[in-house]
PDB file of C-alpha atoms in Angstrom:
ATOM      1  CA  UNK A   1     -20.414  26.159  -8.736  1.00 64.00           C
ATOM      2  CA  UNK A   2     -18.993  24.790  -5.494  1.00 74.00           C
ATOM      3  CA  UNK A   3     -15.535  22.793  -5.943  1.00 82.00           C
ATOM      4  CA  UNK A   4     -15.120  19.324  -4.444  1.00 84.00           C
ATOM      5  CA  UNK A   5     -12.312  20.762  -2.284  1.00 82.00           C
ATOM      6  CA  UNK A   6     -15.048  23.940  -1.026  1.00 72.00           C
ATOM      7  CA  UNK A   7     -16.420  21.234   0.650  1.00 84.00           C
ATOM      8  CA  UNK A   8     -14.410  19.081   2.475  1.00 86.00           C
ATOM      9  CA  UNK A   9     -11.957  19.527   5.387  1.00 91.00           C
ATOM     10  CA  UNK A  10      -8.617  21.081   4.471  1.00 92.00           C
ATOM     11  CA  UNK A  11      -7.575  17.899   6.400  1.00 96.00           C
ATOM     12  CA  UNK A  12      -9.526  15.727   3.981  1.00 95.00           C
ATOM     13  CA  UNK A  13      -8.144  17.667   1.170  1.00 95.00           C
ATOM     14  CA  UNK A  14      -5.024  16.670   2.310  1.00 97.00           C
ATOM     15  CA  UNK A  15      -5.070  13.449   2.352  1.00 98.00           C
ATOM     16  CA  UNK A  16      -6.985  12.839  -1.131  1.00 98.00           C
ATOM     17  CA  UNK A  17      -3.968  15.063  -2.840  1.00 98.00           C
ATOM     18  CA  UNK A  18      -1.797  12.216  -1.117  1.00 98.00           C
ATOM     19  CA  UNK A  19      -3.749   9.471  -2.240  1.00 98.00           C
ATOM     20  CA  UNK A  20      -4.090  10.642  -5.563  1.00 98.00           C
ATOM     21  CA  UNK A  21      -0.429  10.857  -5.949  1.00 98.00           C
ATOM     22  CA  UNK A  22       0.249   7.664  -4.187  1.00 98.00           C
ATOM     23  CA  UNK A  23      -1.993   5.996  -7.720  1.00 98.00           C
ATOM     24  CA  UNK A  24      -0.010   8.187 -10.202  1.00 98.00           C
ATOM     25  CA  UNK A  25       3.399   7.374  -7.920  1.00 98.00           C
ATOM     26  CA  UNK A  26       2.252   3.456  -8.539  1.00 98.00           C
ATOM     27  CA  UNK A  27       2.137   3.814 -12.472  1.00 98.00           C
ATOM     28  CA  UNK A  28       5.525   5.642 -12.460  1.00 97.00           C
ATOM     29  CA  UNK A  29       7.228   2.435 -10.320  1.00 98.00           C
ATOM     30  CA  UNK A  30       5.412  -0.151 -12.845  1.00 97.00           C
ATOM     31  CA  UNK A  31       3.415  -1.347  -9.791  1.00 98.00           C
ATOM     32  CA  UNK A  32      -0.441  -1.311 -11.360  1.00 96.00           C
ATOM     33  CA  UNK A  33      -1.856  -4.178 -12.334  1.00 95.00           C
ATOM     34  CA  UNK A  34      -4.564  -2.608 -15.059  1.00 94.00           C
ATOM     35  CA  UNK A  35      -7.940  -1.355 -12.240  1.00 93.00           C
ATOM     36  CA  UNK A  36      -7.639  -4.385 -10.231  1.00 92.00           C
ATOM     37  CA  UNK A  37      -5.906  -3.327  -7.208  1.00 94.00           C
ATOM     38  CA  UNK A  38      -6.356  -0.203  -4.627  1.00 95.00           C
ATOM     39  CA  UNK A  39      -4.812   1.504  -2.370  1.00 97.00           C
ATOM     40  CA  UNK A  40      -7.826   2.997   0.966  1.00 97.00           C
ATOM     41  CA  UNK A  41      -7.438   5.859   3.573  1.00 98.00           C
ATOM     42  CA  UNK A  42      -9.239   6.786   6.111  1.00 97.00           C
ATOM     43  CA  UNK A  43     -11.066  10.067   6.058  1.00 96.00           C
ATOM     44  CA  UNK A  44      -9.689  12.397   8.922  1.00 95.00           C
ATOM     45  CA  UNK A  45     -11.641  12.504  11.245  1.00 91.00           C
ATOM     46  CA  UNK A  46     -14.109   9.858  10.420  1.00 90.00           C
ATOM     47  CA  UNK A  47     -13.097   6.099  11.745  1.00 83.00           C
ATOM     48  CA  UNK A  48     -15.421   4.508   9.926  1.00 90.00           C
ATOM     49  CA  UNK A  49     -15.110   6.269   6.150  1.00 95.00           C
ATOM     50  CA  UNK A  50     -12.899   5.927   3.934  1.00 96.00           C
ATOM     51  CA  UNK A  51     -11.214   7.259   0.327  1.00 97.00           C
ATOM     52  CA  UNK A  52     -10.903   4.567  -2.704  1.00 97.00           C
ATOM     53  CA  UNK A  53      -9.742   4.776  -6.497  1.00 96.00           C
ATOM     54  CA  UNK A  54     -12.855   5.251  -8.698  1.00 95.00           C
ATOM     55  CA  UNK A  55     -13.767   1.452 -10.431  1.00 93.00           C
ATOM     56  CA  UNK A  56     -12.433   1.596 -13.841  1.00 93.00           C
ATOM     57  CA  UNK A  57     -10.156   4.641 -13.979  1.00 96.00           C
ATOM     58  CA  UNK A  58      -6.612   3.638 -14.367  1.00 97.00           C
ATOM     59  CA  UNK A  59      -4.498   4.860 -12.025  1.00 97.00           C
ATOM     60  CA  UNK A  60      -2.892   7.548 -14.212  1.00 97.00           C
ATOM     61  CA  UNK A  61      -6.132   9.171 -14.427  1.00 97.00           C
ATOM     62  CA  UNK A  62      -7.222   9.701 -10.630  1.00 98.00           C
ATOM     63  CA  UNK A  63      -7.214  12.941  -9.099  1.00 98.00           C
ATOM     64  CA  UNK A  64      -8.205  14.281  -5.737  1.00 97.00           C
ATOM     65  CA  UNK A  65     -11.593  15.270  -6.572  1.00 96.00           C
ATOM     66  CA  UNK A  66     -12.568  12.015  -8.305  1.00 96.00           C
ATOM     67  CA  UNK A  67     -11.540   9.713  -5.639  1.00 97.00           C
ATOM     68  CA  UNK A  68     -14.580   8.141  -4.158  1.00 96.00           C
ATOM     69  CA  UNK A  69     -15.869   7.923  -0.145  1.00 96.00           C
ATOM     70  CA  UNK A  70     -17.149   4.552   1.610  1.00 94.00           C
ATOM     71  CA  UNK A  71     -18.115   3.099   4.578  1.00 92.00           C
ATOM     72  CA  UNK A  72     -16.788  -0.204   6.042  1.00 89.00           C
ATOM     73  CA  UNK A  73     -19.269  -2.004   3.364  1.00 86.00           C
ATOM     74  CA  UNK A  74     -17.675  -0.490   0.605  1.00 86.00           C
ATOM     75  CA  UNK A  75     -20.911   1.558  -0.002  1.00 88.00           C
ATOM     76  CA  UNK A  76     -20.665   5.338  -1.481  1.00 90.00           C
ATOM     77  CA  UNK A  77     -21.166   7.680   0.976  1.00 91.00           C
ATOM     78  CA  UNK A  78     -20.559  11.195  -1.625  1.00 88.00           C
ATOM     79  CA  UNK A  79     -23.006  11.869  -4.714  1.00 85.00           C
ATOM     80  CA  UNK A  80     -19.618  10.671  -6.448  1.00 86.00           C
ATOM     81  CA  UNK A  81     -20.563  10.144 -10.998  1.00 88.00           C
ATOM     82  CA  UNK A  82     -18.079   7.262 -10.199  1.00 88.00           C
ATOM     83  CA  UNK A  83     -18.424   3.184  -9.519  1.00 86.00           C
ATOM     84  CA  UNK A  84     -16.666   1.204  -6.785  1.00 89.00           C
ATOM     85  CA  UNK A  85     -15.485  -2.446  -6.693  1.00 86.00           C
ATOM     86  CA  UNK A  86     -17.145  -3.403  -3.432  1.00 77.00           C
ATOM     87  CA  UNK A  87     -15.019  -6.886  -3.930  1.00 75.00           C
ATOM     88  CA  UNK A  88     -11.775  -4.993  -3.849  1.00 79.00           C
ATOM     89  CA  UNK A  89     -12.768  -3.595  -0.448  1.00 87.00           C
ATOM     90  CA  UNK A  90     -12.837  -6.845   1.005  1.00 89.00           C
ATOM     91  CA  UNK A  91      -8.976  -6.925   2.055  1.00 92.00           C
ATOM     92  CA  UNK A  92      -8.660  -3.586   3.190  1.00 94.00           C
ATOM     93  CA  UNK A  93     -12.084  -3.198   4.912  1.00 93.00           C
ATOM     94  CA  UNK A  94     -10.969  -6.667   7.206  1.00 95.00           C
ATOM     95  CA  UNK A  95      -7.435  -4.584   7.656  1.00 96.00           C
ATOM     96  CA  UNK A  96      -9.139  -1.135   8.679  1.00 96.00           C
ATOM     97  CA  UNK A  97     -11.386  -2.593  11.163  1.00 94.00           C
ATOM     98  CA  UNK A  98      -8.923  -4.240  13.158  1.00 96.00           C
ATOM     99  CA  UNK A  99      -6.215  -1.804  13.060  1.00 95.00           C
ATOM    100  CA  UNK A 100      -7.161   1.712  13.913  1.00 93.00           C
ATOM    101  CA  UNK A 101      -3.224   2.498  13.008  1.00 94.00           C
ATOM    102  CA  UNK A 102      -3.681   1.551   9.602  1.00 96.00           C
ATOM    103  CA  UNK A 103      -4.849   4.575   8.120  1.00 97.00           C
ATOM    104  CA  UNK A 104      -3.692   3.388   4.552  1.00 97.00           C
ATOM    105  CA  UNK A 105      -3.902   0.009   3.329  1.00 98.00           C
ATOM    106  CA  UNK A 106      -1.877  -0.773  -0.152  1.00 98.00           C
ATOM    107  CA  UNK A 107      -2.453  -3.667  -2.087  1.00 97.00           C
ATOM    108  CA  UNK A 108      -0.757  -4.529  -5.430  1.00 97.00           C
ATOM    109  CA  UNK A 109      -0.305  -7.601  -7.869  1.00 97.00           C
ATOM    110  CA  UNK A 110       3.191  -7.076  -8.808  1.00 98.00           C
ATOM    111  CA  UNK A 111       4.806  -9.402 -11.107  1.00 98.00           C
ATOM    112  CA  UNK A 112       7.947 -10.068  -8.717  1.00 98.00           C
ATOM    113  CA  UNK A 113       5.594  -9.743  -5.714  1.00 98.00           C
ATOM    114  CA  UNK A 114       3.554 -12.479  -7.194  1.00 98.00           C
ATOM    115  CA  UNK A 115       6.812 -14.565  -8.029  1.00 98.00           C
ATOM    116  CA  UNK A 116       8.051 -14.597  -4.255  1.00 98.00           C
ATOM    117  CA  UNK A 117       4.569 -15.386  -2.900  1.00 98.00           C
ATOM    118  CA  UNK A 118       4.594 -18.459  -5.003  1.00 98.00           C
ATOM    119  CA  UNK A 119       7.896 -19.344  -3.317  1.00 98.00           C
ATOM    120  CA  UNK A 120       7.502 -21.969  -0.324  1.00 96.00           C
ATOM    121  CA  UNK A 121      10.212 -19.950   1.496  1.00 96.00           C
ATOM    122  CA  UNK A 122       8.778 -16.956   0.612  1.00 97.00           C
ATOM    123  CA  UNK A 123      10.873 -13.818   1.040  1.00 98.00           C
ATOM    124  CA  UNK A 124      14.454 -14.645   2.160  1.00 96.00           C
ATOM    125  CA  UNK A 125      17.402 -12.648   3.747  1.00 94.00           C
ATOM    126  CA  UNK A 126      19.753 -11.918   0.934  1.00 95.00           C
ATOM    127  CA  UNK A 127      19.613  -8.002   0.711  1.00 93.00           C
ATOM    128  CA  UNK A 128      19.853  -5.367   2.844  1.00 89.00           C
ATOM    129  CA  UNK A 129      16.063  -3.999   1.621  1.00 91.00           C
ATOM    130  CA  UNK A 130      15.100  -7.544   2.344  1.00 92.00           C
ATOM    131  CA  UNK A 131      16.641  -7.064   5.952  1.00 88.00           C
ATOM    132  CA  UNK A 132      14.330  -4.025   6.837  1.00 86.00           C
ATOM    133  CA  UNK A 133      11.240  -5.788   5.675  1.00 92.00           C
ATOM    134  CA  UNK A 134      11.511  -9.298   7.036  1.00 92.00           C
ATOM    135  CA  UNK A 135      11.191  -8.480  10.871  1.00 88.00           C
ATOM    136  CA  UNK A 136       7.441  -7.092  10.384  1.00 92.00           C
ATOM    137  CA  UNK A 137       6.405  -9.344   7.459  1.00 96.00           C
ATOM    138  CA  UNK A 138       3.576 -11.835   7.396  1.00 97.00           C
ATOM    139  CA  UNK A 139       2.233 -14.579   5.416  1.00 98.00           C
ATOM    140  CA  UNK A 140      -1.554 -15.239   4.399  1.00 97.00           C
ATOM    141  CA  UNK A 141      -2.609 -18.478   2.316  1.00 96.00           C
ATOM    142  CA  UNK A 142      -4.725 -18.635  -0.814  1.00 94.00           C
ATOM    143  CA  UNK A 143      -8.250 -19.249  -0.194  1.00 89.00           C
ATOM    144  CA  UNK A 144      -9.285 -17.789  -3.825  1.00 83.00           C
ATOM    145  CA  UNK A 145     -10.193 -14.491  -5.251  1.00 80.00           C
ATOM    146  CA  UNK A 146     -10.515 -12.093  -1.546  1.00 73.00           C
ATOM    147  CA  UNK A 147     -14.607 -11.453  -1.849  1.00 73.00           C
ATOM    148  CA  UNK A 148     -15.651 -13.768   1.414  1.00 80.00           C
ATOM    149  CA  UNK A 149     -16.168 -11.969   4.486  1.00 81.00           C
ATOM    150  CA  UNK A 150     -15.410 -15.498   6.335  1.00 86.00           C
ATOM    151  CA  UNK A 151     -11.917 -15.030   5.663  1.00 90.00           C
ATOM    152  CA  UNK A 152     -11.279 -11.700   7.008  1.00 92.00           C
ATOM    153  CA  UNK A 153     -10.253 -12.888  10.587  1.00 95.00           C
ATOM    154  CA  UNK A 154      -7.389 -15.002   9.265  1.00 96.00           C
ATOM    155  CA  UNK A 155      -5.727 -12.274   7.460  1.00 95.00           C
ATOM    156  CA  UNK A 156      -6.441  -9.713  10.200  1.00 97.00           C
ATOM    157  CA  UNK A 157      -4.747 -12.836  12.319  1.00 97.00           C
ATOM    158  CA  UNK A 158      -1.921 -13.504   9.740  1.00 98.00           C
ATOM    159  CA  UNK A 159      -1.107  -9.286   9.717  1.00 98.00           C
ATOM    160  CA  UNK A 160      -1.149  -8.700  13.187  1.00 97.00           C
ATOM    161  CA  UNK A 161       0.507  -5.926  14.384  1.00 95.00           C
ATOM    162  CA  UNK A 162       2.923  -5.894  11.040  1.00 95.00           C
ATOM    163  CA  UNK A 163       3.735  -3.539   8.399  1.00 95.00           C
ATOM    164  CA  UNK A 164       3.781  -5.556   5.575  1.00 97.00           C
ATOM    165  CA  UNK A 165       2.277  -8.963   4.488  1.00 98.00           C
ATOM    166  CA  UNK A 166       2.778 -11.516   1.619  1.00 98.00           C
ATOM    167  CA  UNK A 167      -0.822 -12.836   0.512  1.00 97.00           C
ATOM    168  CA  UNK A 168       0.486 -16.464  -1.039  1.00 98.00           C
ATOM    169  CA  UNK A 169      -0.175 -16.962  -5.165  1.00 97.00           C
ATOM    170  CA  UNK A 170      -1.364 -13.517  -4.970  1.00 96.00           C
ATOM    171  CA  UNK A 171       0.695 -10.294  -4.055  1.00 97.00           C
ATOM    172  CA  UNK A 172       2.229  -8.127  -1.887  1.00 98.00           C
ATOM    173  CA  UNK A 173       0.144  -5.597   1.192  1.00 98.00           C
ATOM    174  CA  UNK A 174       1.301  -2.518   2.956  1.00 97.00           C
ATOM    175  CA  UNK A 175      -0.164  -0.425   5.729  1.00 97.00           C
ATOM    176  CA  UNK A 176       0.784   2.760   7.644  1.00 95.00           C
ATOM    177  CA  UNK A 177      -0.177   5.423   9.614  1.00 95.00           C
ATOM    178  CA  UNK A 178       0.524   7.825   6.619  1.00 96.00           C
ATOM    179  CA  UNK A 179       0.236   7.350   3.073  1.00 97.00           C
ATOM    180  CA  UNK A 180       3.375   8.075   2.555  1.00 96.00           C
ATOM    181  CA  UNK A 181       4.612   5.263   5.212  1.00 95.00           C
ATOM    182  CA  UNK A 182       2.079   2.549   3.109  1.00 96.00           C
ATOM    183  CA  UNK A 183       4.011   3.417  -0.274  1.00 97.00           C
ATOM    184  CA  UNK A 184       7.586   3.084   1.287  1.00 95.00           C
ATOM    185  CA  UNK A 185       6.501   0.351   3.024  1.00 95.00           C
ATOM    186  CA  UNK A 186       5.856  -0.964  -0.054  1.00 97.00           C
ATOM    187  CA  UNK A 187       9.013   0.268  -1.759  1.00 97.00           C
ATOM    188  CA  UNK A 188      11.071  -1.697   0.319  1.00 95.00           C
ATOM    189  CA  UNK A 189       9.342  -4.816   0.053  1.00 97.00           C
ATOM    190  CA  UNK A 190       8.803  -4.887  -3.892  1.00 98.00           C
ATOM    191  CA  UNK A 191      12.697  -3.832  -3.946  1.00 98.00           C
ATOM    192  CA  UNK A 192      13.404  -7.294  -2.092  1.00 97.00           C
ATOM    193  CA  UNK A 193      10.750  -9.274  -4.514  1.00 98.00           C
ATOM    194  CA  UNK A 194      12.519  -7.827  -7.242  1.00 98.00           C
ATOM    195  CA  UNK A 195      16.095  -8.724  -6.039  1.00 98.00           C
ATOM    196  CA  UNK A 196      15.327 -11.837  -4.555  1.00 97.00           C
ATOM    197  CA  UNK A 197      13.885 -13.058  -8.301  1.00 98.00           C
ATOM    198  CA  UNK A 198      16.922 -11.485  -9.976  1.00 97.00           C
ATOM    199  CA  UNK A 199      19.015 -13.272  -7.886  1.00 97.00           C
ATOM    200  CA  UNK A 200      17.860 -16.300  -8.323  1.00 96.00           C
ATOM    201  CA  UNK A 201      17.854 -16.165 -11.407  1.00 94.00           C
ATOM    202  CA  UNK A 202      21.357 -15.974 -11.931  1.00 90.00           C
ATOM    203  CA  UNK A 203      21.278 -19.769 -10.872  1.00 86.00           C
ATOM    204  CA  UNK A 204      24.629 -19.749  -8.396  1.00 87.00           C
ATOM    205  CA  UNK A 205      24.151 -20.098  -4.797  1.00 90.00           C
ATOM    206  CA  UNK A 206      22.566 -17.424  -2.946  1.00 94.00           C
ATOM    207  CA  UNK A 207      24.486 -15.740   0.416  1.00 91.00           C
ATOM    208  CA  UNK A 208      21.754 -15.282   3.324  1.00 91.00           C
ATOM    209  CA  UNK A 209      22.501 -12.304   5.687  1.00 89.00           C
ATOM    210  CA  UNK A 210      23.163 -13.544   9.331  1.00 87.00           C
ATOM    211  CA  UNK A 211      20.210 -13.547  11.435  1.00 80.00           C
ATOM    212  CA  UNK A 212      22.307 -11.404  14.357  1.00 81.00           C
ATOM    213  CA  UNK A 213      23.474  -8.989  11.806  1.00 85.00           C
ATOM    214  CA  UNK A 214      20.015  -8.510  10.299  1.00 76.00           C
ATOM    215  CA  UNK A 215      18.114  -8.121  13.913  1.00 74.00           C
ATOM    216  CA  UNK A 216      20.591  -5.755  14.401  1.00 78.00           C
ATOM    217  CA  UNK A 217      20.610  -3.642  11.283  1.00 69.00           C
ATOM    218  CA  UNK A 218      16.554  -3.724  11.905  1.00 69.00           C
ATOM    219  CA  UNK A 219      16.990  -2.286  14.907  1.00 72.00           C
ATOM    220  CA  UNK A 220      19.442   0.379  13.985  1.00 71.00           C
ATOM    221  CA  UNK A 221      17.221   1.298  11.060  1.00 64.00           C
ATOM    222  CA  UNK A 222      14.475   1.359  13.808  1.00 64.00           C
ATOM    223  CA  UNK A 223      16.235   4.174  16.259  1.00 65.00           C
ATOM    224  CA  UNK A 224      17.078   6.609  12.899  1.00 57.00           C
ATOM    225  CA  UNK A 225      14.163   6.418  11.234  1.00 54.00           C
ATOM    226  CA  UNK A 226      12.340   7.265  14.981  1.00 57.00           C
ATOM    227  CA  UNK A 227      14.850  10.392  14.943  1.00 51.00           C
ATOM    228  CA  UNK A 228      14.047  11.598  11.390  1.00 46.00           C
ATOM    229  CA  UNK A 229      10.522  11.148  11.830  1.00 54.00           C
ATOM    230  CA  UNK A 230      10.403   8.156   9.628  1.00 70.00           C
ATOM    231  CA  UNK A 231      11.292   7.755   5.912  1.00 75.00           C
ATOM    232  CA  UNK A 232       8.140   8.490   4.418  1.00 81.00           C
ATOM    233  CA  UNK A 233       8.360  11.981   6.003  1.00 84.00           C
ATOM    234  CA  UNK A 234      11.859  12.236   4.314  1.00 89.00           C
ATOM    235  CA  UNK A 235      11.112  10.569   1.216  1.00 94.00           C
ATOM    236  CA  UNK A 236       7.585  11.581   0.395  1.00 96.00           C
ATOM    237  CA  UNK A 237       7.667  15.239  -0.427  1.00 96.00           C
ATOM    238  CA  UNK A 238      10.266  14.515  -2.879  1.00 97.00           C
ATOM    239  CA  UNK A 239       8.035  12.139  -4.815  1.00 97.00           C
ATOM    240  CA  UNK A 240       5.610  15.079  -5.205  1.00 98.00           C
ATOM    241  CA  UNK A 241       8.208  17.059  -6.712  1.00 97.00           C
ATOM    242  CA  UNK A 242       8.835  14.931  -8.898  1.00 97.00           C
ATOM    243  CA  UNK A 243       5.346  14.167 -10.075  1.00 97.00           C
ATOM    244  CA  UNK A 244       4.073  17.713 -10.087  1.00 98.00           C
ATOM    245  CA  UNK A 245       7.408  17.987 -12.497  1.00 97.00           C
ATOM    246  CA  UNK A 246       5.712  15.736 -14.620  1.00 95.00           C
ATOM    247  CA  UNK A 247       2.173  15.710 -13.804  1.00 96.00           C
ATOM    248  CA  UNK A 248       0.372  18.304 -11.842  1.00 97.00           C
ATOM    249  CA  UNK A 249      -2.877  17.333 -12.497  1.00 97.00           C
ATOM    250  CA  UNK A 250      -3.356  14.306  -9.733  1.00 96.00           C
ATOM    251  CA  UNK A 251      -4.460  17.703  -7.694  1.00 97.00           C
ATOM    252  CA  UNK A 252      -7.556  18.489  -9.296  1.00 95.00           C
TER     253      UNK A 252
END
């Protein structure tokens, strides 16, 4: 019997090992919120398909091989046993169209991430993770559960060209070129949910960083990450040490 990975590009292979341990690396941080979120990549190669989390698998359970391909619609495109959640697509489908960089597209309901996006102020500039996120961070307003088509253009609009967004009274959303770009992307701005909660909830007055200082620390960030070929490339094959320490099996 042919194998899954017999049949698909060593490219495509590639990425679905990725993906795979991007889910398992989002149970280890405490980021999953039951099978209600996902994290999408686009198929090498192919602009307009795309690699989901099977509906209904937790996110411990996903492997490579059981990872499911779509179109833009959210429809199956593989002879895949498993479901999708064409509603959950709506977000990321919107985000894919309009941003041929965006190769991955995370999405997660954290409880700290939820927290700051109930905050009128929303994330504010009182750590130095907070002061790498905040230069390419959007807002987008409630407009209920995401399964309207109407409302992809505003949060295409509200993105823009950024890394990371806040979707208000509803959580936190990452994209990168890589996978491994999405997830730090994400790392960085959970970390500043987190603290920013934390801190406040010590009650005393909090101490904003100084707008020069953090433009400036962006920047310098910027210029090192550019020379080190960005943290995700640094970061990321660490994180699959330390899973396949653990828990080889996301690359079945």
């Amino acid at each position: 019997m042919i194998s899954l990975r017999d049949k698909v590009s060593a490219e495509e292979w590639a990425v679905r090992v990725d993906l795979a341990a991007c889910y398992r690396l989002l149970v280890r941080y405490g980021w999953e919120d039951l099978v209600f979120t996902h994290i999408t990549v686009r198929v090498p190669g192919a602009d307009d398909q795309f690699l989901i989390n099977p509906y209904g698998l937790f996110f411990d359970e996903i492997t490579a091989s059981s990872l499911v391909k779509i179109d833009l619609q959210g429809k199956k495109l593989d002879d895949s046993p498993h479901g999708v959640n064409p509603a959950g697509f709506v977000i990321h489908s919107a985000i894919h169209a309009a941003r041929h960089d965006a190769r991955c597209v995370l999405h997660t309901h954290t409880v700290s991430g939820i927290a700051v996006s109930a905050q009128r102020e929303g994330l504010l500039p009182i750590s130095q993770h907070a002061m790498s996120v905040i230069p390419s961070l959007g807002y987008h307003d409630f407009e209920g559960i995401a399964t309207r088509d109407d409302e992809k253009p505003r949060l295409v609009a509200d993105l823009g060209d950024r890394t990371s967004l806040i979707l208000r009274n509803h959580g936190l959303l990452t994209v990168g070129e890589t996978i491994a770009d999405a997830f730090i992307a994400m790392y960085y701005l959970e970390a500043s949910c987190a603290i920013q909660v934390r801190a406040q909830s010590g009650g005393g007055e909090l101490i904003s960083v100084p707008k020069e200082i953090m433009e400036t620390g962006y920047a310098e960030a910027e210029r090192a990450q550019r020379r080190r070929g960005g943290a995700g490339a640094i970061v990321w094959p660490g994180l699959l040490r330390r899973l396949d320490r653990t828990d080889p099996s996301y690359r079945n």
